[in-house]
Amino acid sequence: MSNAKVLPLLEPADSQGAVACCPPLAERPMTAEEAETAARMFKALGDPVRLRLFSAVASHDGGEACVCDISDVGVSQPTVSHHLKKLKEAGLLTSERRGTWVYYRVEPSVLGAMGKLLTPPTAA
């Protein structure tokens, strides 16, 4: 049994399709819950192997990648599986098994939500 906690990332999307996980940092101070959600996302991406895997999935043709196409990141296959699991637990990836292979996709709107979080304030 895993004690992993899936992040509550999905709230109503704004008009640009970005999930509102957290407000832009310059908009207002984050609540404790918003900070925890954002920290988990960024912590998951704080490992170079995870960041490479996330980038490989996000940039793959069709927006999804078979684990067989992205596992060449300089670590063993069990380690790749561990890192992909951590990215899923952080709410950054989804997966689907097709036969013997698993295909990964970036969770819808996660890139927009993370980008929006880091958006600087606009000049008035």
Short mmCIF file of N, CA and C in Angstrom, two decimals:
data_model
loop_
_atom_site.label_atom_id
_atom_site.label_comp_id
_atom_site.label_asym_id
_atom_site.label_seq_id
_atom_site.Cartn_x
_atom_site.Cartn_y
_atom_site.Cartn_z
N MET A 1 0.83 -1.18 0.00
CA MET A 1 0.00 0.00 0.00
C MET A 1 0.87 1.24 0.00
N SER A 2 0.55 2.16 -0.84
CA SER A 2 1.28 3.41 -0.91
C SER A 2 0.58 4.45 -0.05
N ASN A 3 1.37 5.28 0.59
CA ASN A 3 0.79 6.38 1.36
C ASN A 3 0.93 7.69 0.61
N ALA A 4 1.13 7.61 -0.71
CA ALA A 4 1.31 8.79 -1.54
C ALA A 4 0.02 9.60 -1.59
N LYS A 5 0.19 10.90 -1.60
CA LYS A 5 -0.94 11.81 -1.66
C LYS A 5 -0.97 12.47 -3.03
N VAL A 6 -2.07 12.36 -3.73
CA VAL A 6 -2.22 12.99 -5.03
C VAL A 6 -2.61 14.44 -4.79
N LEU A 7 -1.98 15.33 -5.54
CA LEU A 7 -2.21 16.75 -5.33
C LEU A 7 -3.54 17.21 -5.89
N PRO A 8 -4.20 18.14 -5.21
CA PRO A 8 -5.47 18.69 -5.71
C PRO A 8 -5.21 19.82 -6.69
N LEU A 9 -4.67 19.51 -7.88
CA LEU A 9 -4.33 20.55 -8.84
C LEU A 9 -5.52 21.06 -9.63
N LEU A 10 -6.48 20.20 -9.87
CA LEU A 10 -7.51 20.55 -10.82
C LEU A 10 -8.65 21.35 -10.19
N GLU A 11 -8.65 22.61 -10.54
CA GLU A 11 -9.73 23.53 -10.21
C GLU A 11 -10.22 24.06 -11.55
N PRO A 12 -11.28 24.85 -11.55
CA PRO A 12 -11.74 25.36 -12.84
C PRO A 12 -10.64 26.11 -13.57
N ALA A 13 -10.53 25.86 -14.88
CA ALA A 13 -9.52 26.53 -15.69
C ALA A 13 -9.96 27.95 -15.99
N ASP A 14 -8.98 28.84 -16.16
CA ASP A 14 -9.30 30.21 -16.54
C ASP A 14 -9.54 30.27 -18.04
N SER A 15 -9.73 31.46 -18.59
CA SER A 15 -10.06 31.60 -20.00
C SER A 15 -8.91 31.18 -20.91
N GLN A 16 -7.68 31.09 -20.37
CA GLN A 16 -6.54 30.66 -21.17
C GLN A 16 -6.29 29.17 -21.03
N GLY A 17 -7.14 28.45 -20.29
CA GLY A 17 -7.01 27.02 -20.15
C GLY A 17 -6.04 26.59 -19.06
N ALA A 18 -5.55 27.53 -18.25
CA ALA A 18 -4.62 27.17 -17.19
C ALA A 18 -5.37 26.82 -15.92
N VAL A 19 -4.98 25.75 -15.30
CA VAL A 19 -5.58 25.35 -14.04
C VAL A 19 -5.07 26.30 -12.96
N ALA A 20 -5.98 26.76 -12.12
CA ALA A 20 -5.62 27.71 -11.07
C ALA A 20 -5.16 26.97 -9.82
N CYS A 21 -3.93 26.43 -9.85
CA CYS A 21 -3.43 25.73 -8.67
C CYS A 21 -3.06 26.74 -7.60
N CYS A 22 -2.49 27.82 -8.03
CA CYS A 22 -1.98 28.83 -7.12
C CYS A 22 -2.00 30.18 -7.82
N PRO A 23 -2.12 31.27 -7.06
CA PRO A 23 -2.09 32.59 -7.70
C PRO A 23 -0.66 32.92 -8.12
N PRO A 24 -0.49 33.86 -9.05
CA PRO A 24 0.86 34.32 -9.34
C PRO A 24 1.54 34.79 -8.04
N LEU A 25 2.82 34.53 -7.92
CA LEU A 25 3.54 34.85 -6.68
C LEU A 25 3.44 36.32 -6.31
N ALA A 26 3.39 37.21 -7.31
CA ALA A 26 3.35 38.64 -7.04
C ALA A 26 1.94 39.16 -6.78
N GLU A 27 0.94 38.31 -6.93
CA GLU A 27 -0.45 38.75 -6.77
C GLU A 27 -0.84 38.92 -5.32
N ARG A 28 -0.53 37.92 -4.51
CA ARG A 28 -0.85 37.94 -3.08
C ARG A 28 -0.08 36.83 -2.40
N PRO A 29 0.05 36.89 -1.09
CA PRO A 29 0.72 35.79 -0.39
C PRO A 29 -0.09 34.49 -0.56
N MET A 30 0.63 33.39 -0.70
CA MET A 30 -0.03 32.09 -0.85
C MET A 30 -0.59 31.61 0.49
N THR A 31 -1.65 30.84 0.40
CA THR A 31 -2.13 30.15 1.59
C THR A 31 -1.21 28.96 1.84
N ALA A 32 -1.33 28.37 3.00
CA ALA A 32 -0.51 27.20 3.32
C ALA A 32 -0.78 26.07 2.33
N GLU A 33 -2.04 25.85 1.98
CA GLU A 33 -2.40 24.78 1.04
C GLU A 33 -1.84 25.05 -0.36
N GLU A 34 -1.94 26.30 -0.83
CA GLU A 34 -1.39 26.65 -2.14
C GLU A 34 0.12 26.46 -2.16
N ALA A 35 0.78 26.86 -1.09
CA ALA A 35 2.24 26.71 -1.02
C ALA A 35 2.63 25.24 -1.02
N GLU A 36 1.88 24.40 -0.33
CA GLU A 36 2.17 22.98 -0.30
C GLU A 36 2.02 22.36 -1.68
N THR A 37 0.96 22.74 -2.38
CA THR A 37 0.72 22.22 -3.73
C THR A 37 1.84 22.63 -4.68
N ALA A 38 2.19 23.92 -4.67
CA ALA A 38 3.25 24.40 -5.56
C ALA A 38 4.60 23.78 -5.19
N ALA A 39 4.89 23.66 -3.91
CA ALA A 39 6.16 23.09 -3.48
C ALA A 39 6.29 21.64 -3.93
N ARG A 40 5.23 20.87 -3.87
CA ARG A 40 5.29 19.47 -4.33
C ARG A 40 5.57 19.38 -5.82
N MET A 41 4.94 20.27 -6.59
CA MET A 41 5.18 20.26 -8.03
C MET A 41 6.64 20.58 -8.32
N PHE A 42 7.14 21.64 -7.71
CA PHE A 42 8.51 22.05 -7.98
C PHE A 42 9.53 21.10 -7.35
N LYS A 43 9.20 20.52 -6.22
CA LYS A 43 10.10 19.54 -5.61
C LYS A 43 10.26 18.34 -6.54
N ALA A 44 9.14 17.90 -7.14
CA ALA A 44 9.21 16.78 -8.07
C ALA A 44 10.10 17.10 -9.25
N LEU A 45 10.11 18.34 -9.68
CA LEU A 45 10.93 18.75 -10.82
C LEU A 45 12.34 19.16 -10.39
N GLY A 46 12.62 19.15 -9.10
CA GLY A 46 13.92 19.55 -8.59
C GLY A 46 15.01 18.51 -8.80
N ASP A 47 14.67 17.33 -9.23
CA ASP A 47 15.64 16.29 -9.52
C ASP A 47 15.95 16.33 -11.02
N PRO A 48 17.23 16.35 -11.41
CA PRO A 48 17.56 16.44 -12.83
C PRO A 48 16.98 15.31 -13.69
N VAL A 49 16.94 14.10 -13.17
CA VAL A 49 16.37 12.98 -13.94
C VAL A 49 14.88 13.21 -14.13
N ARG A 50 14.17 13.62 -13.09
CA ARG A 50 12.73 13.87 -13.22
C ARG A 50 12.47 15.02 -14.19
N LEU A 51 13.28 16.05 -14.12
CA LEU A 51 13.09 17.17 -15.02
C LEU A 51 13.31 16.73 -16.47
N ARG A 52 14.30 15.89 -16.71
CA ARG A 52 14.53 15.37 -18.06
C ARG A 52 13.37 14.50 -18.53
N LEU A 53 12.86 13.66 -17.65
CA LEU A 53 11.72 12.81 -18.02
C LEU A 53 10.49 13.65 -18.31
N PHE A 54 10.22 14.63 -17.46
CA PHE A 54 9.07 15.52 -17.65
C PHE A 54 9.20 16.26 -18.99
N SER A 55 10.40 16.76 -19.27
CA SER A 55 10.64 17.47 -20.52
C SER A 55 10.47 16.53 -21.72
N ALA A 56 10.95 15.29 -21.58
CA ALA A 56 10.82 14.33 -22.67
C ALA A 56 9.35 14.04 -22.98
N VAL A 57 8.54 13.92 -21.95
CA VAL A 57 7.11 13.68 -22.17
C VAL A 57 6.45 14.92 -22.76
N ALA A 58 6.71 16.08 -22.17
CA ALA A 58 6.07 17.31 -22.61
C ALA A 58 6.41 17.67 -24.06
N SER A 59 7.62 17.36 -24.49
CA SER A 59 8.06 17.74 -25.83
C SER A 59 7.88 16.64 -26.87
N HIS A 60 7.40 15.48 -26.46
CA HIS A 60 7.25 14.35 -27.38
C HIS A 60 6.11 14.60 -28.35
N ASP A 61 6.29 14.09 -29.58
CA ASP A 61 5.24 14.23 -30.60
C ASP A 61 3.91 13.71 -30.08
N GLY A 62 2.87 14.45 -30.31
CA GLY A 62 1.53 14.03 -29.91
C GLY A 62 1.22 14.27 -28.44
N GLY A 63 2.17 14.82 -27.70
CA GLY A 63 1.93 15.14 -26.30
C GLY A 63 1.94 13.97 -25.35
N GLU A 64 2.34 12.81 -25.84
CA GLU A 64 2.47 11.65 -24.97
C GLU A 64 3.68 10.84 -25.41
N ALA A 65 4.23 10.09 -24.45
CA ALA A 65 5.42 9.31 -24.75
C ALA A 65 5.34 7.94 -24.09
N CYS A 66 5.77 6.94 -24.84
CA CYS A 66 5.88 5.59 -24.30
C CYS A 66 7.12 5.56 -23.42
N VAL A 67 7.04 4.86 -22.31
CA VAL A 67 8.19 4.75 -21.42
C VAL A 67 9.39 4.20 -22.20
N CYS A 68 9.15 3.39 -23.21
CA CYS A 68 10.24 2.83 -24.00
C CYS A 68 10.99 3.90 -24.79
N ASP A 69 10.35 5.04 -25.05
CA ASP A 69 10.97 6.13 -25.82
C ASP A 69 11.68 7.16 -24.96
N ILE A 70 11.46 7.16 -23.66
CA ILE A 70 12.01 8.22 -22.82
C ILE A 70 12.92 7.71 -21.72
N SER A 71 13.20 6.42 -21.69
CA SER A 71 13.93 5.86 -20.56
C SER A 71 15.44 5.99 -20.65
N ASP A 72 15.96 6.57 -21.72
CA ASP A 72 17.40 6.73 -21.88
C ASP A 72 17.87 8.04 -21.22
N VAL A 73 17.87 8.06 -19.89
CA VAL A 73 18.29 9.25 -19.15
C VAL A 73 19.47 8.96 -18.23
N GLY A 74 20.17 7.85 -18.49
CA GLY A 74 21.38 7.55 -17.75
C GLY A 74 21.22 6.83 -16.44
N VAL A 75 20.01 6.32 -16.18
CA VAL A 75 19.76 5.55 -14.96
C VAL A 75 19.05 4.25 -15.35
N SER A 76 18.99 3.31 -14.43
CA SER A 76 18.37 2.02 -14.72
C SER A 76 16.86 2.15 -14.91
N GLN A 77 16.27 1.15 -15.54
CA GLN A 77 14.82 1.18 -15.78
C GLN A 77 14.03 1.25 -14.48
N PRO A 78 14.39 0.52 -13.42
CA PRO A 78 13.64 0.67 -12.17
C PRO A 78 13.70 2.09 -11.61
N THR A 79 14.84 2.75 -11.81
CA THR A 79 14.98 4.14 -11.34
C THR A 79 14.11 5.07 -12.17
N VAL A 80 14.05 4.83 -13.48
CA VAL A 80 13.15 5.60 -14.34
C VAL A 80 11.72 5.45 -13.85
N SER A 81 11.29 4.22 -13.58
CA SER A 81 9.94 3.97 -13.09
C SER A 81 9.67 4.70 -11.78
N HIS A 82 10.65 4.70 -10.89
CA HIS A 82 10.52 5.41 -9.61
C HIS A 82 10.30 6.90 -9.84
N HIS A 83 11.09 7.49 -10.73
CA HIS A 83 10.96 8.93 -10.99
C HIS A 83 9.65 9.27 -11.69
N LEU A 84 9.20 8.42 -12.61
CA LEU A 84 7.91 8.65 -13.25
C LEU A 84 6.78 8.55 -12.23
N LYS A 85 6.90 7.63 -11.29
CA LYS A 85 5.90 7.50 -10.23
C LYS A 85 5.85 8.78 -9.40
N LYS A 86 7.00 9.34 -9.07
CA LYS A 86 7.04 10.58 -8.28
C LYS A 86 6.41 11.74 -9.05
N LEU A 87 6.63 11.81 -10.35
CA LEU A 87 6.01 12.85 -11.16
C LEU A 87 4.49 12.69 -11.21
N LYS A 88 4.02 11.43 -11.26
CA LYS A 88 2.58 11.18 -11.22
C LYS A 88 2.00 11.56 -9.86
N GLU A 89 2.68 11.20 -8.78
CA GLU A 89 2.21 11.52 -7.43
C GLU A 89 2.13 13.02 -7.21
N ALA A 90 2.99 13.77 -7.87
CA ALA A 90 2.98 15.23 -7.75
C ALA A 90 1.91 15.87 -8.62
N GLY A 91 1.20 15.05 -9.40
CA GLY A 91 0.13 15.58 -10.25
C GLY A 91 0.62 16.15 -11.56
N LEU A 92 1.86 15.86 -11.94
CA LEU A 92 2.43 16.43 -13.15
C LEU A 92 2.21 15.56 -14.39
N LEU A 93 2.10 14.25 -14.21
CA LEU A 93 1.91 13.32 -15.31
C LEU A 93 0.71 12.42 -15.06
N THR A 94 0.13 11.95 -16.15
CA THR A 94 -0.85 10.88 -16.10
C THR A 94 -0.29 9.74 -16.96
N SER A 95 -0.81 8.54 -16.77
CA SER A 95 -0.32 7.41 -17.55
C SER A 95 -1.47 6.50 -17.95
N GLU A 96 -1.19 5.71 -18.99
CA GLU A 96 -2.16 4.73 -19.48
C GLU A 96 -1.38 3.52 -19.98
N ARG A 97 -1.76 2.35 -19.52
CA ARG A 97 -1.11 1.11 -19.98
C ARG A 97 -1.79 0.67 -21.27
N ARG A 98 -0.95 0.37 -22.26
CA ARG A 98 -1.42 -0.17 -23.54
C ARG A 98 -0.59 -1.40 -23.83
N GLY A 99 -1.17 -2.54 -23.62
CA GLY A 99 -0.43 -3.79 -23.79
C GLY A 99 0.66 -3.88 -22.73
N THR A 100 1.89 -4.04 -23.18
CA THR A 100 3.00 -4.14 -22.23
C THR A 100 3.66 -2.82 -21.93
N TRP A 101 3.27 -1.74 -22.63
CA TRP A 101 3.91 -0.44 -22.46
C TRP A 101 3.00 0.53 -21.72
N VAL A 102 3.64 1.48 -21.05
CA VAL A 102 2.91 2.55 -20.37
C VAL A 102 3.22 3.84 -21.11
N TYR A 103 2.18 4.60 -21.40
CA TYR A 103 2.31 5.89 -22.08
C TYR A 103 2.02 7.00 -21.07
N TYR A 104 2.84 8.04 -21.11
CA TYR A 104 2.73 9.16 -20.18
C TYR A 104 2.36 10.43 -20.92
N ARG A 105 1.57 11.25 -20.26
CA ARG A 105 1.18 12.57 -20.74
C ARG A 105 1.34 13.57 -19.61
N VAL A 106 1.66 14.81 -19.98
CA VAL A 106 1.67 15.87 -18.98
C VAL A 106 0.22 16.10 -18.58
N GLU A 107 -0.02 16.20 -17.29
CA GLU A 107 -1.38 16.44 -16.80
C GLU A 107 -1.92 17.69 -17.48
N PRO A 108 -3.13 17.62 -18.03
CA PRO A 108 -3.68 18.78 -18.75
C PRO A 108 -3.61 20.05 -17.91
N SER A 109 -3.15 21.10 -18.54
CA SER A 109 -3.07 22.45 -17.98
C SER A 109 -1.96 22.65 -16.95
N VAL A 110 -1.16 21.63 -16.63
CA VAL A 110 -0.15 21.81 -15.59
C VAL A 110 0.93 22.80 -16.02
N LEU A 111 1.34 22.77 -17.29
CA LEU A 111 2.35 23.72 -17.74
C LEU A 111 1.83 25.15 -17.66
N GLY A 112 0.58 25.35 -18.05
CA GLY A 112 -0.02 26.68 -17.95
C GLY A 112 -0.13 27.16 -16.52
N ALA A 113 -0.51 26.26 -15.63
CA ALA A 113 -0.65 26.62 -14.22
C ALA A 113 0.69 26.98 -13.61
N MET A 114 1.72 26.20 -13.92
CA MET A 114 3.05 26.49 -13.38
C MET A 114 3.59 27.80 -13.95
N GLY A 115 3.36 28.02 -15.24
CA GLY A 115 3.79 29.27 -15.86
C GLY A 115 3.07 30.47 -15.26
N LYS A 116 1.78 30.31 -15.02
CA LYS A 116 1.00 31.40 -14.44
C LYS A 116 1.49 31.74 -13.04
N LEU A 117 1.87 30.73 -12.29
CA LEU A 117 2.39 30.93 -10.94
C LEU A 117 3.61 31.84 -10.96
N LEU A 118 4.45 31.68 -11.97
CA LEU A 118 5.70 32.44 -12.06
C LEU A 118 5.58 33.70 -12.91
N THR A 119 4.38 34.06 -13.34
CA THR A 119 4.18 35.24 -14.17
C THR A 119 4.40 36.50 -13.36
N PRO A 120 5.26 37.40 -13.86
CA PRO A 120 5.47 38.65 -13.13
C PRO A 120 4.25 39.56 -13.26
N PRO A 121 4.09 40.50 -12.34
CA PRO A 121 2.93 41.40 -12.43
C PRO A 121 3.04 42.27 -13.68
N THR A 122 1.88 42.64 -14.22
CA THR A 122 1.88 43.51 -15.39
C THR A 122 1.84 44.95 -14.93
N ALA A 123 2.49 45.79 -15.70
CA ALA A 123 2.51 47.22 -15.38
C ALA A 123 1.15 47.82 -15.69
N ALA A 124 0.72 48.70 -14.81
CA ALA A 124 -0.61 49.30 -14.99
C ALA A 124 -0.55 50.52 -15.86
#
